[in-house]
Amino acid sequence: MVSRADLHMPEPGHIASAGRFGSVRRYRMRTGSIDELMHIVDEVFADDVSGLDGFEAYHALDCANGEVLSISLFRDQATAEESDERALEFVRDRLGAFDLQRTEVIGGEVHVSRAMAELLEPAHA
């Protein structure tokens, strides 16, 4: 798993608090090694997306059998949408050797959120 989080991430979000926005992207990897893929995502994309103003958290998960899921959290919808566009460009420009197919992109406002302070420690592939 690849993971990044902002200092404000552990602050709880409640149903009455608004503003946070999440994006989930699902991919099917048809060729290559998941370890190599995650290493590139870790070294390039995770650091890029964490530099966006409004970034809160990014996680990339190996769901087995060639399926990869990314979860991104931001303080606003516009930044989440920018992240989706950057992800599309990154897959096209840097991950062609893995023949990734983006199978789903969904997003929405975060109404409930909890995180531990340990989340702030980046996980690397």
PDB file of N, CA, C and O in Angstrom, residues 28-106:
ATOM      1  N   ARG A  28      -7.768  -1.840 -13.336  1.00  0.00           N
ATOM      2  CA  ARG A  28      -7.414  -3.227 -13.615  1.00  0.00           C
ATOM      3  C   ARG A  28      -6.047  -3.205 -14.283  1.00  0.00           C
ATOM      4  O   ARG A  28      -5.868  -2.565 -15.320  1.00  0.00           O
ATOM      5  N   MET A  29      -5.059  -3.884 -13.682  1.00  0.00           N
ATOM      6  CA  MET A  29      -3.712  -3.979 -14.238  1.00  0.00           C
ATOM      7  C   MET A  29      -3.640  -5.268 -15.052  1.00  0.00           C
ATOM      8  O   MET A  29      -3.877  -6.349 -14.528  1.00  0.00           O
ATOM      9  N   ARG A  30      -3.309  -5.132 -16.342  1.00  0.00           N
ATOM     10  CA  ARG A  30      -3.319  -6.307 -17.212  1.00  0.00           C
ATOM     11  C   ARG A  30      -1.940  -6.912 -17.428  1.00  0.00           C
ATOM     12  O   ARG A  30      -1.837  -8.086 -17.777  1.00  0.00           O
ATOM     13  N   THR A  31      -0.875  -6.122 -17.242  1.00  0.00           N
ATOM     14  CA  THR A  31       0.487  -6.660 -17.383  1.00  0.00           C
ATOM     15  C   THR A  31       1.392  -6.018 -16.335  1.00  0.00           C
ATOM     16  O   THR A  31       1.091  -4.948 -15.810  1.00  0.00           O
ATOM     17  N   GLY A  32       2.492  -6.698 -16.054  1.00  0.00           N
ATOM     18  CA  GLY A  32       3.488  -6.138 -15.149  1.00  0.00           C
ATOM     19  C   GLY A  32       3.334  -6.604 -13.718  1.00  0.00           C
ATOM     20  O   GLY A  32       2.472  -7.397 -13.374  1.00  0.00           O
ATOM     21  N   SER A  33       4.200  -6.058 -12.884  1.00  0.00           N
ATOM     22  CA  SER A  33       4.290  -6.423 -11.475  1.00  0.00           C
ATOM     23  C   SER A  33       3.609  -5.367 -10.604  1.00  0.00           C
ATOM     24  O   SER A  33       3.859  -4.165 -10.769  1.00  0.00           O
ATOM     25  N   ILE A  34       2.787  -5.811  -9.670  1.00  0.00           N
ATOM     26  CA  ILE A  34       2.124  -4.874  -8.754  1.00  0.00           C
ATOM     27  C   ILE A  34       3.164  -4.134  -7.913  1.00  0.00           C
ATOM     28  O   ILE A  34       2.984  -2.952  -7.616  1.00  0.00           O
ATOM     29  N   ASP A  35       4.253  -4.810  -7.542  1.00  0.00           N
ATOM     30  CA  ASP A  35       5.300  -4.146  -6.763  1.00  0.00           C
ATOM     31  C   ASP A  35       5.942  -3.008  -7.552  1.00  0.00           C
ATOM     32  O   ASP A  35       6.165  -1.923  -7.012  1.00  0.00           O
ATOM     33  N   GLU A  36       6.215  -3.238  -8.832  1.00  0.00           N
ATOM     34  CA  GLU A  36       6.792  -2.182  -9.674  1.00  0.00           C
ATOM     35  C   GLU A  36       5.802  -1.032  -9.840  1.00  0.00           C
ATOM     36  O   GLU A  36       6.187   0.141  -9.758  1.00  0.00           O
ATOM     37  N   LEU A  37       4.551  -1.363 -10.079  1.00  0.00           N
ATOM     38  CA  LEU A  37       3.521  -0.339 -10.237  1.00  0.00           C
ATOM     39  C   LEU A  37       3.431   0.527  -8.988  1.00  0.00           C
ATOM     40  O   LEU A  37       3.459   1.758  -9.064  1.00  0.00           O
ATOM     41  N   MET A  38       3.321  -0.108  -7.829  1.00  0.00           N
ATOM     42  CA  MET A  38       3.181   0.634  -6.580  1.00  0.00           C
ATOM     43  C   MET A  38       4.420   1.468  -6.281  1.00  0.00           C
ATOM     44  O   MET A  38       4.312   2.569  -5.726  1.00  0.00           O
ATOM     45  N   HIS A  39       5.580   0.978  -6.667  1.00  0.00           N
ATOM     46  CA  HIS A  39       6.810   1.754  -6.450  1.00  0.00           C
ATOM     47  C   HIS A  39       6.758   3.060  -7.253  1.00  0.00           C
ATOM     48  O   HIS A  39       7.095   4.126  -6.725  1.00  0.00           O
ATOM     49  N   ILE A  40       6.310   2.990  -8.504  1.00  0.00           N
ATOM     50  CA  ILE A  40       6.211   4.196  -9.336  1.00  0.00           C
ATOM     51  C   ILE A  40       5.142   5.132  -8.781  1.00  0.00           C
ATOM     52  O   ILE A  40       5.348   6.347  -8.695  1.00  0.00           O
ATOM     53  N   VAL A  41       4.011   4.585  -8.387  1.00  0.00           N
ATOM     54  CA  VAL A  41       2.949   5.407  -7.793  1.00  0.00           C
ATOM     55  C   VAL A  41       3.473   6.100  -6.542  1.00  0.00           C
ATOM     56  O   VAL A  41       3.240   7.291  -6.325  1.00  0.00           O
ATOM     57  N   ASP A  42       4.215   5.370  -5.728  1.00  0.00           N
ATOM     58  CA  ASP A  42       4.782   5.909  -4.492  1.00  0.00           C
ATOM     59  C   ASP A  42       5.779   7.022  -4.769  1.00  0.00           C
ATOM     60  O   ASP A  42       5.701   8.110  -4.193  1.00  0.00           O
ATOM     61  N   GLU A  43       6.705   6.772  -5.672  1.00  0.00           N
ATOM     62  CA  GLU A  43       7.787   7.716  -5.930  1.00  0.00           C
ATOM     63  C   GLU A  43       7.346   8.953  -6.715  1.00  0.00           C
ATOM     64  O   GLU A  43       7.956  10.009  -6.589  1.00  0.00           O
ATOM     65  N   VAL A  44       6.302   8.829  -7.524  1.00  0.00           N
ATOM     66  CA  VAL A  44       5.936   9.936  -8.408  1.00  0.00           C
ATOM     67  C   VAL A  44       4.557  10.499  -8.065  1.00  0.00           C
ATOM     68  O   VAL A  44       4.429  11.649  -7.645  1.00  0.00           O
ATOM     69  N   PHE A  45       3.503   9.706  -8.252  1.00  0.00           N
ATOM     70  CA  PHE A  45       2.156  10.268  -8.145  1.00  0.00           C
ATOM     71  C   PHE A  45       1.778  10.655  -6.715  1.00  0.00           C
ATOM     72  O   PHE A  45       1.205  11.722  -6.492  1.00  0.00           O
ATOM     73  N   ALA A  46       2.074   9.818  -5.742  1.00  0.00           N
ATOM     74  CA  ALA A  46       1.682  10.122  -4.354  1.00  0.00           C
ATOM     75  C   ALA A  46       2.307  11.435  -3.887  1.00  0.00           C
ATOM     76  O   ALA A  46       1.644  12.240  -3.227  1.00  0.00           O
ATOM     77  N   ASP A  47       3.562  11.653  -4.249  1.00  0.00           N
ATOM     78  CA  ASP A  47       4.205  12.910  -3.869  1.00  0.00           C
ATOM     79  C   ASP A  47       3.618  14.089  -4.631  1.00  0.00           C
ATOM     80  O   ASP A  47       3.450  15.176  -4.077  1.00  0.00           O
ATOM     81  N   ASP A  48       3.277  13.874  -5.907  1.00  0.00           N
ATOM     82  CA  ASP A  48       2.669  14.948  -6.706  1.00  0.00           C
ATOM     83  C   ASP A  48       1.314  15.352  -6.135  1.00  0.00           C
ATOM     84  O   ASP A  48       1.060  16.535  -5.892  1.00  0.00           O
ATOM     85  N   VAL A  49       0.451  14.403  -5.895  1.00  0.00           N
ATOM     86  CA  VAL A  49      -0.899  14.716  -5.422  1.00  0.00           C
ATOM     87  C   VAL A  49      -0.869  15.296  -4.007  1.00  0.00           C
ATOM     88  O   VAL A  49      -1.688  16.146  -3.665  1.00  0.00           O
ATOM     89  N   SER A  50       0.081  14.879  -3.207  1.00  0.00           N
ATOM     90  CA  SER A  50       0.156  15.414  -1.844  1.00  0.00           C
ATOM     91  C   SER A  50       0.584  16.884  -1.830  1.00  0.00           C
ATOM     92  O   SER A  50       0.408  17.569  -0.834  1.00  0.00           O
ATOM     93  N   GLY A  51       1.102  17.371  -2.948  1.00  0.00           N
ATOM     94  CA  GLY A  51       1.485  18.772  -3.049  1.00  0.00           C
ATOM     95  C   GLY A  51       0.343  19.703  -3.448  1.00  0.00           C
ATOM     96  O   GLY A  51       0.509  20.925  -3.448  1.00  0.00           O
ATOM     97  N   LEU A  52      -0.815  19.156  -3.775  1.00  0.00           N
ATOM     98  CA  LEU A  52      -1.955  19.991  -4.148  1.00  0.00           C
ATOM     99  C   LEU A  52      -2.482  20.751  -2.937  1.00  0.00           C
ATOM    100  O   LEU A  52      -2.598  20.181  -1.849  1.00  0.00           O
ATOM    101  N   ASP A  53      -2.810  22.020  -3.141  1.00  0.00           N
ATOM    102  CA  ASP A  53      -3.435  22.806  -2.079  1.00  0.00           C
ATOM    103  C   ASP A  53      -4.818  22.210  -1.814  1.00  0.00           C
ATOM    104  O   ASP A  53      -5.613  22.066  -2.730  1.00  0.00           O
ATOM    105  N   GLY A  54      -5.083  21.830  -0.592  1.00  0.00           N
ATOM    106  CA  GLY A  54      -6.351  21.190  -0.252  1.00  0.00           C
ATOM    107  C   GLY A  54      -6.213  19.695  -0.058  1.00  0.00           C
ATOM    108  O   GLY A  54      -7.174  19.011   0.292  1.00  0.00           O
ATOM    109  N   PHE A  55      -5.005  19.160  -0.265  1.00  0.00           N
ATOM    110  CA  PHE A  55      -4.752  17.727  -0.069  1.00  0.00           C
ATOM    111  C   PHE A  55      -4.935  17.339   1.393  1.00  0.00           C
ATOM    112  O   PHE A  55      -4.528  18.056   2.290  1.00  0.00           O
ATOM    113  N   GLU A  56      -5.551  16.184   1.628  1.00  0.00           N
ATOM    114  CA  GLU A  56      -5.634  15.621   2.970  1.00  0.00           C
ATOM    115  C   GLU A  56      -5.038  14.227   3.055  1.00  0.00           C
ATOM    116  O   GLU A  56      -4.278  13.946   3.965  1.00  0.00           O
ATOM    117  N   ALA A  57      -5.379  13.339   2.122  1.00  0.00           N
ATOM    118  CA  ALA A  57      -4.836  11.978   2.203  1.00  0.00           C
ATOM    119  C   ALA A  57      -4.913  11.295   0.845  1.00  0.00           C
ATOM    120  O   ALA A  57      -5.780  11.591   0.031  1.00  0.00           O
ATOM    121  N   TYR A  58      -3.976  10.372   0.634  1.00  0.00           N
ATOM    122  CA  TYR A  58      -3.967   9.536  -0.564  1.00  0.00           C
ATOM    123  C   TYR A  58      -3.542   8.141  -0.156  1.00  0.00           C
ATOM    124  O   TYR A  58      -2.567   7.978   0.587  1.00  0.00           O
ATOM    125  N   HIS A  59      -4.261   7.147  -0.641  1.00  0.00           N
ATOM    126  CA  HIS A  59      -3.928   5.742  -0.384  1.00  0.00           C
ATOM    127  C   HIS A  59      -4.097   4.961  -1.676  1.00  0.00           C
ATOM    128  O   HIS A  59      -5.085   5.161  -2.391  1.00  0.00           O
ATOM    129  N   ALA A  60      -3.155   4.077  -1.984  1.00  0.00           N
ATOM    130  CA  ALA A  60      -3.264   3.170  -3.124  1.00  0.00           C
ATOM    131  C   ALA A  60      -3.199   1.752  -2.570  1.00  0.00           C
ATOM    132  O   ALA A  60      -2.268   1.413  -1.835  1.00  0.00           O
ATOM    133  N   LEU A  61      -4.190   0.952  -2.907  1.00  0.00           N
ATOM    134  CA  LEU A  61      -4.312  -0.394  -2.365  1.00  0.00           C
ATOM    135  C   LEU A  61      -4.191  -1.452  -3.442  1.00  0.00           C
ATOM    136  O   LEU A  61      -4.784  -1.311  -4.519  1.00  0.00           O
ATOM    137  N   ASP A  62      -3.462  -2.521  -3.141  1.00  0.00           N
ATOM    138  CA  ASP A  62      -3.402  -3.703  -3.982  1.00  0.00           C
ATOM    139  C   ASP A  62      -4.550  -4.599  -3.540  1.00  0.00           C
ATOM    140  O   ASP A  62      -4.533  -5.156  -2.447  1.00  0.00           O
ATOM    141  N   CYS A  63      -5.557  -4.737  -4.373  1.00  0.00           N
ATOM    142  CA  CYS A  63      -6.739  -5.528  -4.027  1.00  0.00           C
ATOM    143  C   CYS A  63      -6.654  -6.946  -4.569  1.00  0.00           C
ATOM    144  O   CYS A  63      -7.642  -7.682  -4.548  1.00  0.00           O
ATOM    145  N   ALA A  64      -5.492  -7.352  -5.060  1.00  0.00           N
ATOM    146  CA  ALA A  64      -5.197  -8.686  -5.583  1.00  0.00           C
ATOM    147  C   ALA A  64      -5.810  -8.891  -6.962  1.00  0.00           C
ATOM    148  O   ALA A  64      -6.696  -8.143  -7.393  1.00  0.00           O
ATOM    149  N   ASN A  65      -5.321  -9.886  -7.660  1.00  0.00           N
ATOM    150  CA  ASN A  65      -5.803 -10.258  -8.993  1.00  0.00           C
ATOM    151  C   ASN A  65      -5.767  -9.094  -9.981  1.00  0.00           C
ATOM    152  O   ASN A  65      -6.645  -8.968 -10.830  1.00  0.00           O
ATOM    153  N   GLY A  66      -4.771  -8.223  -9.848  1.00  0.00           N
ATOM    154  CA  GLY A  66      -4.599  -7.124 -10.788  1.00  0.00           C
ATOM    155  C   GLY A  66      -5.482  -5.924 -10.542  1.00  0.00           C
ATOM    156  O   GLY A  66      -5.480  -4.984 -11.337  1.00  0.00           O
ATOM    157  N   GLU A  67      -6.223  -5.925  -9.469  1.00  0.00           N
ATOM    158  CA  GLU A  67      -7.085  -4.781  -9.182  1.00  0.00           C
ATOM    159  C   GLU A  67      -6.387  -3.837  -8.200  1.00  0.00           C
ATOM    160  O   GLU A  67      -5.841  -4.262  -7.192  1.00  0.00           O
ATOM    161  N   VAL A  68      -6.425  -2.543  -8.527  1.00  0.00           N
ATOM    162  CA  VAL A  68      -5.817  -1.501  -7.702  1.00  0.00           C
ATOM    163  C   VAL A  68      -6.892  -0.462  -7.416  1.00  0.00           C
ATOM    164  O   VAL A  68      -7.684  -0.109  -8.289  1.00  0.00           O
ATOM    165  N   LEU A  69      -6.915   0.024  -6.193  1.00  0.00           N
ATOM    166  CA  LEU A  69      -7.888   1.021  -5.772  1.00  0.00           C
ATOM    167  C   LEU A  69      -7.140   2.180  -5.144  1.00  0.00           C
ATOM    168  O   LEU A  69      -6.222   1.966  -4.347  1.00  0.00           O
ATOM    169  N   SER A  70      -7.502   3.411  -5.516  1.00  0.00           N
ATOM    170  CA  SER A  70      -6.918   4.571  -4.849  1.00  0.00           C
ATOM    171  C   SER A  70      -8.035   5.360  -4.185  1.00  0.00           C
ATOM    172  O   SER A  70      -9.147   5.461  -4.716  1.00  0.00           O
ATOM    173  N   ILE A  71      -7.712   5.900  -3.019  1.00  0.00           N
ATOM    174  CA  ILE A  71      -8.650   6.711  -2.246  1.00  0.00           C
ATOM    175  C   ILE A  71      -7.950   8.022  -1.944  1.00  0.00           C
ATOM    176  O   ILE A  71      -6.857   8.024  -1.377  1.00  0.00           O
ATOM    177  N   SER A  72      -8.574   9.126  -2.343  1.00  0.00           N
ATOM    178  CA  SER A  72      -7.997  10.453  -2.130  1.00  0.00           C
ATOM    179  C   SER A  72      -8.992  11.308  -1.376  1.00  0.00           C
ATOM    180  O   SER A  72     -10.186  11.272  -1.664  1.00  0.00           O
ATOM    181  N   LEU A  73      -8.492  12.090  -0.418  1.00  0.00           N
ATOM    182  CA  LEU A  73      -9.341  13.005   0.341  1.00  0.00           C
ATOM    183  C   LEU A  73      -8.776  14.416   0.242  1.00  0.00           C
ATOM    184  O   LEU A  73      -7.567  14.621   0.363  1.00  0.00           O
ATOM    185  N   PHE A  74      -9.690  15.374   0.034  1.00  0.00           N
ATOM    186  CA  PHE A  74      -9.305  16.770  -0.136  1.00  0.00           C
ATOM    187  C   PHE A  74     -10.256  17.667   0.637  1.00  0.00           C
ATOM    188  O   PHE A  74     -11.342  17.246   1.024  1.00  0.00           O
ATOM    189  N   ARG A  75      -9.852  18.919   0.806  1.00  0.00           N
ATOM    190  CA  ARG A  75     -10.693  19.877   1.518  1.00  0.00           C
ATOM    191  C   ARG A  75     -11.777  20.483   0.627  1.00  0.00           C
ATOM    192  O   ARG A  75     -12.656  21.180   1.125  1.00  0.00           O
ATOM    193  N   ASP A  76     -11.730  20.216  -0.690  1.00  0.00           N
ATOM    194  CA  ASP A  76     -12.756  20.774  -1.571  1.00  0.00           C
ATOM    195  C   ASP A  76     -12.900  19.911  -2.827  1.00  0.00           C
ATOM    196  O   ASP A  76     -12.004  19.152  -3.190  1.00  0.00           O
ATOM    197  N   GLN A  77     -14.022  20.049  -3.493  1.00  0.00           N
ATOM    198  CA  GLN A  77     -14.337  19.271  -4.675  1.00  0.00           C
ATOM    199  C   GLN A  77     -13.425  19.616  -5.852  1.00  0.00           C
ATOM    200  O   GLN A  77     -13.018  18.735  -6.611  1.00  0.00           O
ATOM    201  N   ALA A  78     -13.098  20.876  -6.021  1.00  0.00           N
ATOM    202  CA  ALA A  78     -12.260  21.291  -7.151  1.00  0.00           C
ATOM    203  C   ALA A  78     -10.899  20.586  -7.115  1.00  0.00           C
ATOM    204  O   ALA A  78     -10.399  20.144  -8.157  1.00  0.00           O
ATOM    205  N   THR A  79     -10.304  20.476  -5.942  1.00  0.00           N
ATOM    206  CA  THR A  79      -9.002  19.815  -5.832  1.00  0.00           C
ATOM    207  C   THR A  79      -9.141  18.320  -6.089  1.00  0.00           C
ATOM    208  O   THR A  79      -8.271  17.711  -6.715  1.00  0.00           O
ATOM    209  N   ALA A  80     -10.235  17.724  -5.632  1.00  0.00           N
ATOM    210  CA  ALA A  80     -10.476  16.300  -5.908  1.00  0.00           C
ATOM    211  C   ALA A  80     -10.589  16.065  -7.409  1.00  0.00           C
ATOM    212  O   ALA A  80     -10.023  15.100  -7.946  1.00  0.00           O
ATOM    213  N   GLU A  81     -11.270  16.947  -8.100  1.00  0.00           N
ATOM    214  CA  GLU A  81     -11.409  16.804  -9.544  1.00  0.00           C
ATOM    215  C   GLU A  81     -10.076  17.017 -10.254  1.00  0.00           C
ATOM    216  O   GLU A  81      -9.762  16.322 -11.224  1.00  0.00           O
ATOM    217  N   GLU A  82      -9.262  17.955  -9.758  1.00  0.00           N
ATOM    218  CA  GLU A  82      -7.924  18.145 -10.320  1.00  0.00           C
ATOM    219  C   GLU A  82      -7.084  16.892 -10.118  1.00  0.00           C
ATOM    220  O   GLU A  82      -6.338  16.471 -11.009  1.00  0.00           O
ATOM    221  N   SER A  83      -7.206  16.271  -8.958  1.00  0.00           N
ATOM    222  CA  SER A  83      -6.494  15.029  -8.676  1.00  0.00           C
ATOM    223  C   SER A  83      -6.899  13.934  -9.658  1.00  0.00           C
ATOM    224  O   SER A  83      -6.057  13.176 -10.139  1.00  0.00           O
ATOM    225  N   ASP A  84      -8.191  13.830  -9.959  1.00  0.00           N
ATOM    226  CA  ASP A  84      -8.666  12.827 -10.918  1.00  0.00           C
ATOM    227  C   ASP A  84      -8.044  13.049 -12.292  1.00  0.00           C
ATOM    228  O   ASP A  84      -7.643  12.097 -12.966  1.00  0.00           O
ATOM    229  N   GLU A  85      -7.953  14.313 -12.715  1.00  0.00           N
ATOM    230  CA  GLU A  85      -7.344  14.635 -14.003  1.00  0.00           C
ATOM    231  C   GLU A  85      -5.853  14.301 -14.002  1.00  0.00           C
ATOM    232  O   GLU A  85      -5.333  13.750 -14.976  1.00  0.00           O
ATOM    233  N   ARG A  86      -5.171  14.633 -12.915  1.00  0.00           N
ATOM    234  CA  ARG A  86      -3.738  14.309 -12.818  1.00  0.00           C
ATOM    235  C   ARG A  86      -3.520  12.800 -12.838  1.00  0.00           C
ATOM    236  O   ARG A  86      -2.556  12.314 -13.425  1.00  0.00           O
ATOM    237  N   ALA A  87      -4.404  12.073 -12.182  1.00  0.00           N
ATOM    238  CA  ALA A  87      -4.289  10.612 -12.170  1.00  0.00           C
ATOM    239  C   ALA A  87      -4.450  10.047 -13.580  1.00  0.00           C
ATOM    240  O   ALA A  87      -3.704   9.147 -13.995  1.00  0.00           O
ATOM    241  N   LEU A  88      -5.411  10.572 -14.320  1.00  0.00           N
ATOM    242  CA  LEU A  88      -5.631  10.127 -15.695  1.00  0.00           C
ATOM    243  C   LEU A  88      -4.388  10.388 -16.547  1.00  0.00           C
ATOM    244  O   LEU A  88      -3.936   9.503 -17.292  1.00  0.00           O
ATOM    245  N   GLU A  89      -3.807  11.569 -16.431  1.00  0.00           N
ATOM    246  CA  GLU A  89      -2.588  11.903 -17.173  1.00  0.00           C
ATOM    247  C   GLU A  89      -1.417  11.028 -16.743  1.00  0.00           C
ATOM    248  O   GLU A  89      -0.632  10.568 -17.580  1.00  0.00           O
ATOM    249  N   PHE A  90      -1.291  10.786 -15.443  1.00  0.00           N
ATOM    250  CA  PHE A  90      -0.196   9.974 -14.913  1.00  0.00           C
ATOM    251  C   PHE A  90      -0.271   8.547 -15.457  1.00  0.00           C
ATOM    252  O   PHE A  90       0.734   7.981 -15.890  1.00  0.00           O
ATOM    253  N   VAL A  91      -1.464   7.976 -15.449  1.00  0.00           N
ATOM    254  CA  VAL A  91      -1.635   6.615 -15.971  1.00  0.00           C
ATOM    255  C   VAL A  91      -1.272   6.590 -17.459  1.00  0.00           C
ATOM    256  O   VAL A  91      -0.547   5.701 -17.917  1.00  0.00           O
ATOM    257  N   ARG A  92      -1.743   7.555 -18.204  1.00  0.00           N
ATOM    258  CA  ARG A  92      -1.479   7.611 -19.640  1.00  0.00           C
ATOM    259  C   ARG A  92       0.011   7.828 -19.927  1.00  0.00           C
ATOM    260  O   ARG A  92       0.593   7.149 -20.779  1.00  0.00           O
ATOM    261  N   ASP A  93       0.643   8.754 -19.211  1.00  0.00           N
ATOM    262  CA  ASP A  93       2.013   9.161 -19.523  1.00  0.00           C
ATOM    263  C   ASP A  93       3.092   8.297 -18.886  1.00  0.00           C
ATOM    264  O   ASP A  93       4.194   8.190 -19.433  1.00  0.00           O
ATOM    265  N   ARG A  94       2.815   7.702 -17.734  1.00  0.00           N
ATOM    266  CA  ARG A  94       3.881   7.016 -16.991  1.00  0.00           C
ATOM    267  C   ARG A  94       3.655   5.528 -16.753  1.00  0.00           C
ATOM    268  O   ARG A  94       4.585   4.820 -16.395  1.00  0.00           O
ATOM    269  N   LEU A  95       2.424   5.050 -16.924  1.00  0.00           N
ATOM    270  CA  LEU A  95       2.135   3.667 -16.545  1.00  0.00           C
ATOM    271  C   LEU A  95       1.689   2.795 -17.717  1.00  0.00           C
ATOM    272  O   LEU A  95       1.048   1.755 -17.519  1.00  0.00           O
ATOM    273  N   GLY A  96       2.047   3.192 -18.926  1.00  0.00           N
ATOM    274  CA  GLY A  96       1.640   2.442 -20.117  1.00  0.00           C
ATOM    275  C   GLY A  96       2.094   0.992 -20.107  1.00  0.00           C
ATOM    276  O   GLY A  96       1.393   0.111 -20.612  1.00  0.00           O
ATOM    277  N   ALA A  97       3.248   0.712 -19.534  1.00  0.00           N
ATOM    278  CA  ALA A  97       3.785  -0.655 -19.508  1.00  0.00           C
ATOM    279  C   ALA A  97       2.903  -1.616 -18.711  1.00  0.00           C
ATOM    280  O   ALA A  97       2.997  -2.832 -18.878  1.00  0.00           O
ATOM    281  N   PHE A  98       2.023  -1.080 -17.859  1.00  0.00           N
ATOM    282  CA  PHE A  98       1.173  -1.926 -17.020  1.00  0.00           C
ATOM    283  C   PHE A  98      -0.203  -2.158 -17.635  1.00  0.00           C
ATOM    284  O   PHE A  98      -1.007  -2.899 -17.080  1.00  0.00           O
ATOM    285  N   ASP A  99      -0.473  -1.515 -18.764  1.00  0.00           N
ATOM    286  CA  ASP A  99      -1.755  -1.647 -19.458  1.00  0.00           C
ATOM    287  C   ASP A  99      -2.914  -1.524 -18.467  1.00  0.00           C
ATOM    288  O   ASP A  99      -3.767  -2.397 -18.347  1.00  0.00           O
ATOM    289  N   LEU A 100      -2.915  -0.394 -17.742  1.00  0.00           N
ATOM    290  CA  LEU A 100      -3.957  -0.139 -16.736  1.00  0.00           C
ATOM    291  C   LEU A 100      -5.243   0.329 -17.399  1.00  0.00           C
ATOM    292  O   LEU A 100      -5.221   1.178 -18.295  1.00  0.00           O
ATOM    293  N   GLN A 101      -6.330  -0.209 -16.942  1.00  0.00           N
ATOM    294  CA  GLN A 101      -7.645   0.246 -17.387  1.00  0.00           C
ATOM    295  C   GLN A 101      -8.349   0.855 -16.177  1.00  0.00           C
ATOM    296  O   GLN A 101      -8.517   0.198 -15.147  1.00  0.00           O
ATOM    297  N   ARG A 102      -8.732   2.125 -16.277  1.00  0.00           N
ATOM    298  CA  ARG A 102      -9.501   2.756 -15.202  1.00  0.00           C
ATOM    299  C   ARG A 102     -10.941   2.296 -15.368  1.00  0.00           C
ATOM    300  O   ARG A 102     -11.589   2.611 -16.354  1.00  0.00           O
ATOM    301  N   THR A 103     -11.426   1.537 -14.398  1.00  0.00           N
ATOM    302  CA  THR A 103     -12.744   0.928 -14.515  1.00  0.00           C
ATOM    303  C   THR A 103     -13.837   1.718 -13.806  1.00  0.00           C
ATOM    304  O   THR A 103     -15.010   1.532 -14.113  1.00  0.00           O
ATOM    305  N   GLU A 104     -13.440   2.585 -12.868  1.00  0.00           N
ATOM    306  CA  GLU A 104     -14.454   3.327 -12.131  1.00  0.00           C
ATOM    307  C   GLU A 104     -13.829   4.543 -11.449  1.00  0.00           C
ATOM    308  O   GLU A 104     -12.714   4.479 -10.948  1.00  0.00           O
ATOM    309  N   VAL A 105     -14.561   5.630 -11.441  1.00  0.00           N
ATOM    310  CA  VAL A 105     -14.195   6.829 -10.688  1.00  0.00           C
ATOM    311  C   VAL A 105     -15.467   7.324 -10.034  1.00  0.00           C
ATOM    312  O   VAL A 105     -16.468   7.563 -10.703  1.00  0.00           O
ATOM    313  N   ILE A 106     -15.431   7.431  -8.719  1.00  0.00           N
ATOM    314  CA  ILE A 106     -16.578   7.979  -7.999  1.00  0.00           C
ATOM    315  C   ILE A 106     -16.067   8.956  -6.957  1.00  0.00           C
ATOM    316  O   ILE A 106     -14.931   8.869  -6.507  1.00  0.00           O
TER     317      ILE A 106
END
